[in-house]
Amino acid sequence: MGVVLITGAGRGIGAATARAAADAGYDVAVTDIDGEAARTVAEELPGNIRAIGVEHDVRDEEAWAAVFQDVERQLGPVDILVNNAGMIHTGWARDLSGDQHRQMVDVNFLGPMYGTLEAMRRMKERGGHIVTVCSMTSFLPLPGYSSYGATKHALRSFINTVAIEERASRVAFTLVHPPGVRTEMLEQEKRDPSAVAAFAEKSVGPEVIAETIVRAFKKRPLVGRPAEIVFPALGGRFQRWVGAQAGLMRLAMPFVLASGRRALRKG
């Protein structure tokens, strides 16, 4: 089937994607800044495929080449890169420190940018597929998510632009935009009253996103025309449209916040 490299795969969406990819017959490189978590996930994958766990800080530009070399040495050339690693600090922009804003830029934007550039260098001649986990916040200005959403806006713009630039190559691109996903990150958001807007929409399990990502492996988009997958399919498209209308977002926000508070009260 091929070799898949998944970042941030020690837990959450990444770990679920590693399991789904292994079940589909792919060899899997599980990478995470927590090397022990990455190795644990890799060891628990089924024995009919090859899997390795690699400690990897996506913020380190030079580390990307070393990780690809390690994976290629043990599993062979990487056919699919899944840019999944991410992190969040919620809160009003004025209440977050410069370091907190910078951490999100480094992990959520620069990390997958470095990975995409390294993957393109290796895939340009033989072909490949770069799948990037973005967010519905790349379309929506949500209070409490200013820098997080900004990093996802930037990431979406970068991937869409690179896909056009590389249309003469054999590299395909897919963007996946999940809603709230039931992971440790979402539990962290629940504890912050400023993050209530994200709970206006029903959350989904990481397995739902993982299955969608693996289906995207098989339904490879046309080169030069990146695929974008939103959740839920119909509601996501509506949110994408509303998010582009600044006036509508201002009008809708009181209702969004009220809906989020109701959802949190229900647990």
GROMACS .gro file of C-alpha atoms in nm:
model
  267
    1MET     CA    1   0.000   0.000   0.000
    2GLY     CA    2   0.284   0.241   0.081
    3VAL     CA    3   0.454   0.424   0.367
    4VAL     CA    4   0.274   0.691   0.572
    5LEU     CA    5   0.449   0.938   0.804
    6ILE     CA    6   0.214   1.092   1.061
    7THR     CA    7   0.319   1.377   1.291
    8GLY     CA    8   0.171   1.434   1.635
    9ALA     CA    9   0.065   1.070   1.635
   10GLY     CA   10   0.135   0.985   1.998
   11ARG     CA   11  -0.230   1.050   2.086
   12GLY     CA   12  -0.557   1.192   1.956
   13ILE     CA   13  -0.622   1.225   1.584
   14GLY     CA   14  -0.268   1.123   1.495
   15ALA     CA   15  -0.278   0.797   1.692
   16ALA     CA   16  -0.623   0.715   1.552
   17THR     CA   17  -0.493   0.784   1.200
   18ALA     CA   18  -0.195   0.554   1.259
   19ARG     CA   19  -0.433   0.274   1.359
   20ALA     CA   20  -0.665   0.338   1.063
   21ALA     CA   21  -0.372   0.348   0.819
   22ALA     CA   22  -0.232   0.023   0.959
   23ASP     CA   23  -0.574  -0.143   0.932
   24ALA     CA   24  -0.582  -0.035   0.566
   25GLY     CA   25  -0.246  -0.204   0.505
   26TYR     CA   26  -0.006   0.091   0.509
   27ASP     CA   27   0.334   0.082   0.678
   28VAL     CA   28   0.334   0.360   0.937
   29ALA     CA   29   0.592   0.597   1.084
   30VAL     CA   30   0.445   0.737   1.406
   31THR     CA   31   0.619   1.061   1.507
   32ASP     CA   32   0.562   1.279   1.810
   33ILE     CA   33   0.752   1.521   2.031
   34ASP     CA   34   0.682   1.260   2.300
   35GLY     CA   35   0.900   0.981   2.164
   36GLU     CA   36   0.780   0.726   2.418
   37ALA     CA   37   0.416   0.786   2.319
   38ALA     CA   38   0.509   0.751   1.951
   39ARG     CA   39   0.686   0.420   2.014
   40THR     CA   40   0.394   0.290   2.222
   41VAL     CA   41   0.144   0.363   1.945
   42ALA     CA   42   0.373   0.199   1.687
   43GLU     CA   43   0.418  -0.112   1.901
   44GLU     CA   44   0.041  -0.152   1.937
   45LEU     CA   45  -0.026  -0.151   1.562
   46PRO     CA   46  -0.109  -0.486   1.398
   47GLY     CA   47   0.179  -0.716   1.312
   48ASN     CA   48   0.093  -0.757   0.944
   49ILE     CA   49   0.242  -0.413   0.867
   50ARG     CA   50   0.571  -0.245   0.954
   51ALA     CA   51   0.562   0.040   1.205
   52ILE     CA   52   0.816   0.256   1.384
   53GLY     CA   53   0.791   0.528   1.648
   54VAL     CA   54   1.015   0.834   1.614
   55GLU     CA   55   1.069   1.129   1.846
   56HIS     CA   56   1.017   1.442   1.638
   57ASP     CA   57   0.981   1.812   1.716
   58VAL     CA   58   0.813   1.959   1.408
   59ARG     CA   59   0.938   2.307   1.502
   60ASP     CA   60   1.297   2.203   1.426
   61GLU     CA   61   1.348   2.264   1.054
   62GLU     CA   62   1.668   2.060   1.035
   63ALA     CA   63   1.510   1.765   1.216
   64TRP     CA   64   1.267   1.709   0.929
   65ALA     CA   65   1.536   1.583   0.692
   66ALA     CA   66   1.673   1.352   0.963
   67VAL     CA   67   1.327   1.208   1.033
   68PHE     CA   68   1.260   1.141   0.665
   69GLN     CA   69   1.601   0.974   0.633
   70ASP     CA   70   1.532   0.757   0.938
   71VAL     CA   71   1.191   0.651   0.806
   72GLU     CA   72   1.328   0.582   0.457
   73ARG     CA   73   1.609   0.371   0.603
   74GLN     CA   74   1.368   0.156   0.804
   75LEU     CA   75   1.050   0.151   0.593
   76GLY     CA   76   1.136   0.291   0.250
   77PRO     CA   77   1.038   0.616   0.073
   78VAL     CA   78   0.748   0.807   0.227
   79ASP     CA   79   0.444   0.802  -0.001
   80ILE     CA   80   0.211   1.004   0.222
   81LEU     CA   81   0.289   1.274   0.478
   82VAL     CA   82   0.015   1.358   0.729
   83ASN     CA   83   0.080   1.699   0.887
   84ASN     CA   84  -0.119   1.650   1.206
   85ALA     CA   85   0.087   1.787   1.497
   86GLY     CA   86  -0.072   2.090   1.660
   87MET     CA   87  -0.125   2.271   1.987
   88ILE     CA   88  -0.348   2.539   2.133
   89HIS     CA   89  -0.364   2.818   2.390
   90THR     CA   90  -0.717   2.953   2.422
   91GLY     CA   91  -0.808   3.293   2.564
   92TRP     CA   92  -0.857   3.650   2.452
   93ALA     CA   93  -0.558   3.760   2.244
   94ARG     CA   94  -0.468   4.033   2.494
   95ASP     CA   95  -0.449   3.780   2.778
   96LEU     CA   96  -0.203   3.543   2.610
   97SER     CA   97   0.171   3.597   2.636
   98GLY     CA   98   0.394   3.655   2.338
   99ASP     CA   99   0.544   3.311   2.397
  100GLN     CA  100   0.200   3.148   2.381
  101HIS     CA  101   0.118   3.320   2.052
  102ARG     CA  102   0.460   3.224   1.915
  103GLN     CA  103   0.428   2.859   2.020
  104MET     CA  104   0.111   2.824   1.814
  105VAL     CA  105   0.276   2.983   1.511
  106ASP     CA  106   0.578   2.754   1.546
  107VAL     CA  107   0.385   2.428   1.588
  108ASN     CA  108   0.069   2.489   1.385
  109PHE     CA  109   0.214   2.678   1.090
  110LEU     CA  110   0.593   2.662   1.066
  111GLY     CA  111   0.603   2.292   1.159
  112PRO     CA  112   0.378   2.170   0.878
  113MET     CA  113   0.536   2.423   0.642
  114TYR     CA  114   0.881   2.272   0.706
  115GLY     CA  115   0.736   1.922   0.665
  116THR     CA  116   0.563   2.007   0.340
  117LEU     CA  117   0.880   2.158   0.194
  118GLU     CA  118   1.088   1.853   0.290
  119ALA     CA  119   0.824   1.613   0.157
  120MET     CA  120   0.800   1.800  -0.174
  121ARG     CA  121   1.175   1.779  -0.225
  122ARG     CA  122   1.156   1.402  -0.186
  123MET     CA  123   0.828   1.342  -0.369
  124LYS     CA  124   0.864   1.580  -0.663
  125GLU     CA  125   1.000   1.322  -0.907
  126ARG     CA  126   0.837   1.000  -0.787
  127GLY     CA  127   0.508   1.148  -0.666
  128GLY     CA  128   0.337   1.154  -0.330
  129HIS     CA  129   0.049   1.290  -0.127
  130ILE     CA  130   0.061   1.553   0.149
  131VAL     CA  131  -0.243   1.552   0.379
  132THR     CA  132  -0.265   1.842   0.623
  133VAL     CA  133  -0.497   1.849   0.921
  134CYS     CA  134  -0.616   2.208   0.943
  135SER     CA  135  -0.933   2.324   1.125
  136MET     CA  136  -1.276   2.477   1.074
  137THR     CA  137  -1.126   2.781   1.252
  138SER     CA  138  -0.937   2.846   0.927
  139PHE     CA  139  -1.271   2.984   0.803
  140LEU     CA  140  -1.420   3.130   1.123
  141PRO     CA  141  -1.306   3.418   1.347
  142LEU     CA  142  -1.390   3.257   1.683
  143PRO     CA  143  -1.339   3.454   2.006
  144GLY     CA  144  -1.086   3.281   2.227
  145TYR     CA  145  -0.908   3.131   1.927
  146SER     CA  146  -0.742   3.436   1.772
  147SER     CA  147  -0.389   3.306   1.716
  148TYR     CA  148  -0.492   2.942   1.682
  149GLY     CA  149  -0.735   3.038   1.405
  150ALA     CA  150  -0.475   3.267   1.248
  151THR     CA  151  -0.224   2.983   1.225
  152LYS     CA  152  -0.485   2.766   1.056
  153HIS     CA  153  -0.578   3.047   0.815
  154ALA     CA  154  -0.210   3.077   0.727
  155LEU     CA  155  -0.166   2.701   0.690
  156ARG     CA  156  -0.466   2.671   0.459
  157SER     CA  157  -0.338   2.957   0.243
  158PHE     CA  158   0.011   2.807   0.228
  159ILE     CA  159  -0.107   2.459   0.123
  160ASN     CA  160  -0.350   2.591  -0.137
  161THR     CA  161  -0.083   2.817  -0.287
  162VAL     CA  162   0.187   2.548  -0.289
  163ALA     CA  163  -0.053   2.307  -0.460
  164ILE     CA  164  -0.092   2.556  -0.745
  165GLU     CA  165   0.281   2.622  -0.763
  166GLU     CA  166   0.354   2.249  -0.778
  167ARG     CA  167   0.091   2.160  -1.037
  168ALA     CA  168   0.366   2.047  -1.276
  169SER     CA  169   0.495   1.801  -1.016
  170ARG     CA  170   0.347   1.466  -0.913
  171VAL     CA  171   0.260   1.575  -0.558
  172ALA     CA  172  -0.106   1.588  -0.453
  173PHE     CA  173  -0.244   1.786  -0.159
  174THR     CA  174  -0.543   1.742   0.072
  175LEU     CA  175  -0.663   1.970   0.354
  176VAL     CA  176  -0.884   1.824   0.628
  177HIS     CA  177  -1.082   2.067   0.845
  178PRO     CA  178  -1.216   1.897   1.160
  179PRO     CA  179  -1.463   2.056   1.403
  180GLY     CA  180  -1.409   2.001   1.776
  181VAL     CA  181  -1.259   1.654   1.826
  182ARG     CA  182  -1.284   1.463   2.154
  183THR     CA  183  -0.915   1.465   2.248
  184GLU     CA  184  -0.701   1.595   2.535
  185MET     CA  185  -0.689   1.928   2.354
  186LEU     CA  186  -1.068   1.962   2.363
  187GLU     CA  187  -1.073   1.878   2.735
  188GLN     CA  188  -0.824   2.160   2.785
  189GLU     CA  189  -1.053   2.398   2.594
  190LYS     CA  190  -1.352   2.301   2.810
  191ARG     CA  191  -1.178   2.445   3.115
  192ASP     CA  192  -1.146   2.791   2.955
  193PRO     CA  193  -1.466   3.003   2.958
  194SER     CA  194  -1.329   3.214   2.671
  195ALA     CA  195  -1.331   2.907   2.443
  196VAL     CA  196  -1.706   2.849   2.465
  197ALA     CA  197  -1.771   2.931   2.096
  198ALA     CA  198  -1.609   2.606   1.982
  199PHE     CA  199  -1.872   2.400   2.162
  200ALA     CA  200  -2.165   2.539   1.962
  201GLU     CA  201  -2.111   2.247   1.724
  202LYS     CA  202  -2.124   1.882   1.824
  203SER     CA  203  -1.778   1.730   1.864
  204VAL     CA  204  -1.669   1.406   1.696
  205GLY     CA  205  -1.436   1.125   1.796
  206PRO     CA  206  -1.080   1.113   1.659
  207GLU     CA  207  -1.165   0.789   1.479
  208VAL     CA  208  -1.412   0.976   1.256
  209ILE     CA  209  -1.138   1.214   1.140
  210ALA     CA  210  -0.887   0.930   1.106
  211GLU     CA  211  -1.116   0.728   0.880
  212THR     CA  212  -1.171   1.035   0.663
  213ILE     CA  213  -0.797   1.096   0.637
  214VAL     CA  214  -0.728   0.737   0.531
  215ARG     CA  215  -1.010   0.751   0.276
  216ALA     CA  216  -0.837   1.060   0.138
  217PHE     CA  217  -0.522   0.850   0.083
  218LYS     CA  218  -0.716   0.635  -0.160
  219LYS     CA  219  -0.917   0.917  -0.318
  220ARG     CA  220  -0.610   1.107  -0.427
  221PRO     CA  221  -0.695   1.457  -0.561
  222LEU     CA  222  -0.581   1.585  -0.897
  223VAL     CA  223  -0.236   1.742  -0.892
  224GLY     CA  224  -0.267   2.123  -0.878
  225ARG     CA  225  -0.620   2.104  -0.736
  226PRO     CA  226  -0.601   2.045  -0.360
  227ALA     CA  227  -0.896   1.867  -0.202
  228GLU     CA  228  -1.057   2.028   0.102
  229ILE     CA  229  -1.269   1.822   0.340
  230VAL     CA  230  -1.490   2.002   0.592
  231PHE     CA  231  -1.698   1.869   0.885
  232PRO     CA  232  -1.985   1.822   0.892
  233ALA     CA  233  -2.018   1.809   0.514
  234LEU     CA  234  -2.322   2.039   0.481
  235GLY     CA  235  -2.286   2.242   0.801
  236GLY     CA  236  -1.916   2.288   0.735
  237ARG     CA  237  -1.982   2.439   0.395
  238PHE     CA  238  -2.233   2.678   0.553
  239GLN     CA  239  -1.982   2.778   0.824
  240ARG     CA  240  -1.720   2.834   0.556
  241TRP     CA  241  -1.953   3.075   0.377
  242VAL     CA  242  -2.063   3.257   0.694
  243GLY     CA  243  -1.703   3.290   0.810
  244ALA     CA  244  -1.623   3.494   0.501
  245GLN     CA  245  -1.896   3.747   0.588
  246ALA     CA  246  -1.756   3.957   0.873
  247GLY     CA  247  -2.087   4.135   0.931
  248LEU     CA  248  -2.278   3.810   0.959
  249MET     CA  249  -2.024   3.670   1.203
  250ARG     CA  250  -2.069   3.970   1.432
  251LEU     CA  251  -2.446   3.924   1.423
  252ALA     CA  252  -2.428   3.549   1.473
  253MET     CA  253  -2.173   3.546   1.756
  254PRO     CA  254  -2.416   3.600   2.049
  255PHE     CA  255  -2.615   3.298   1.931
  256VAL     CA  256  -2.298   3.092   1.880
  257LEU     CA  257  -2.177   3.172   2.232
  258ALA     CA  258  -2.516   3.092   2.384
  259SER     CA  259  -2.525   2.760   2.199
  260GLY     CA  260  -2.176   2.676   2.322
  261ARG     CA  261  -2.270   2.749   2.684
  262ARG     CA  262  -2.578   2.526   2.658
  263ALA     CA  263  -2.369   2.243   2.517
  264LEU     CA  264  -2.116   2.271   2.800
  265ARG     CA  265  -2.391   2.271   3.064
  266LYS     CA  266  -2.527   1.948   2.917
  267GLY     CA  267  -2.179   1.799   2.944
   0.00000   0.00000   0.00000
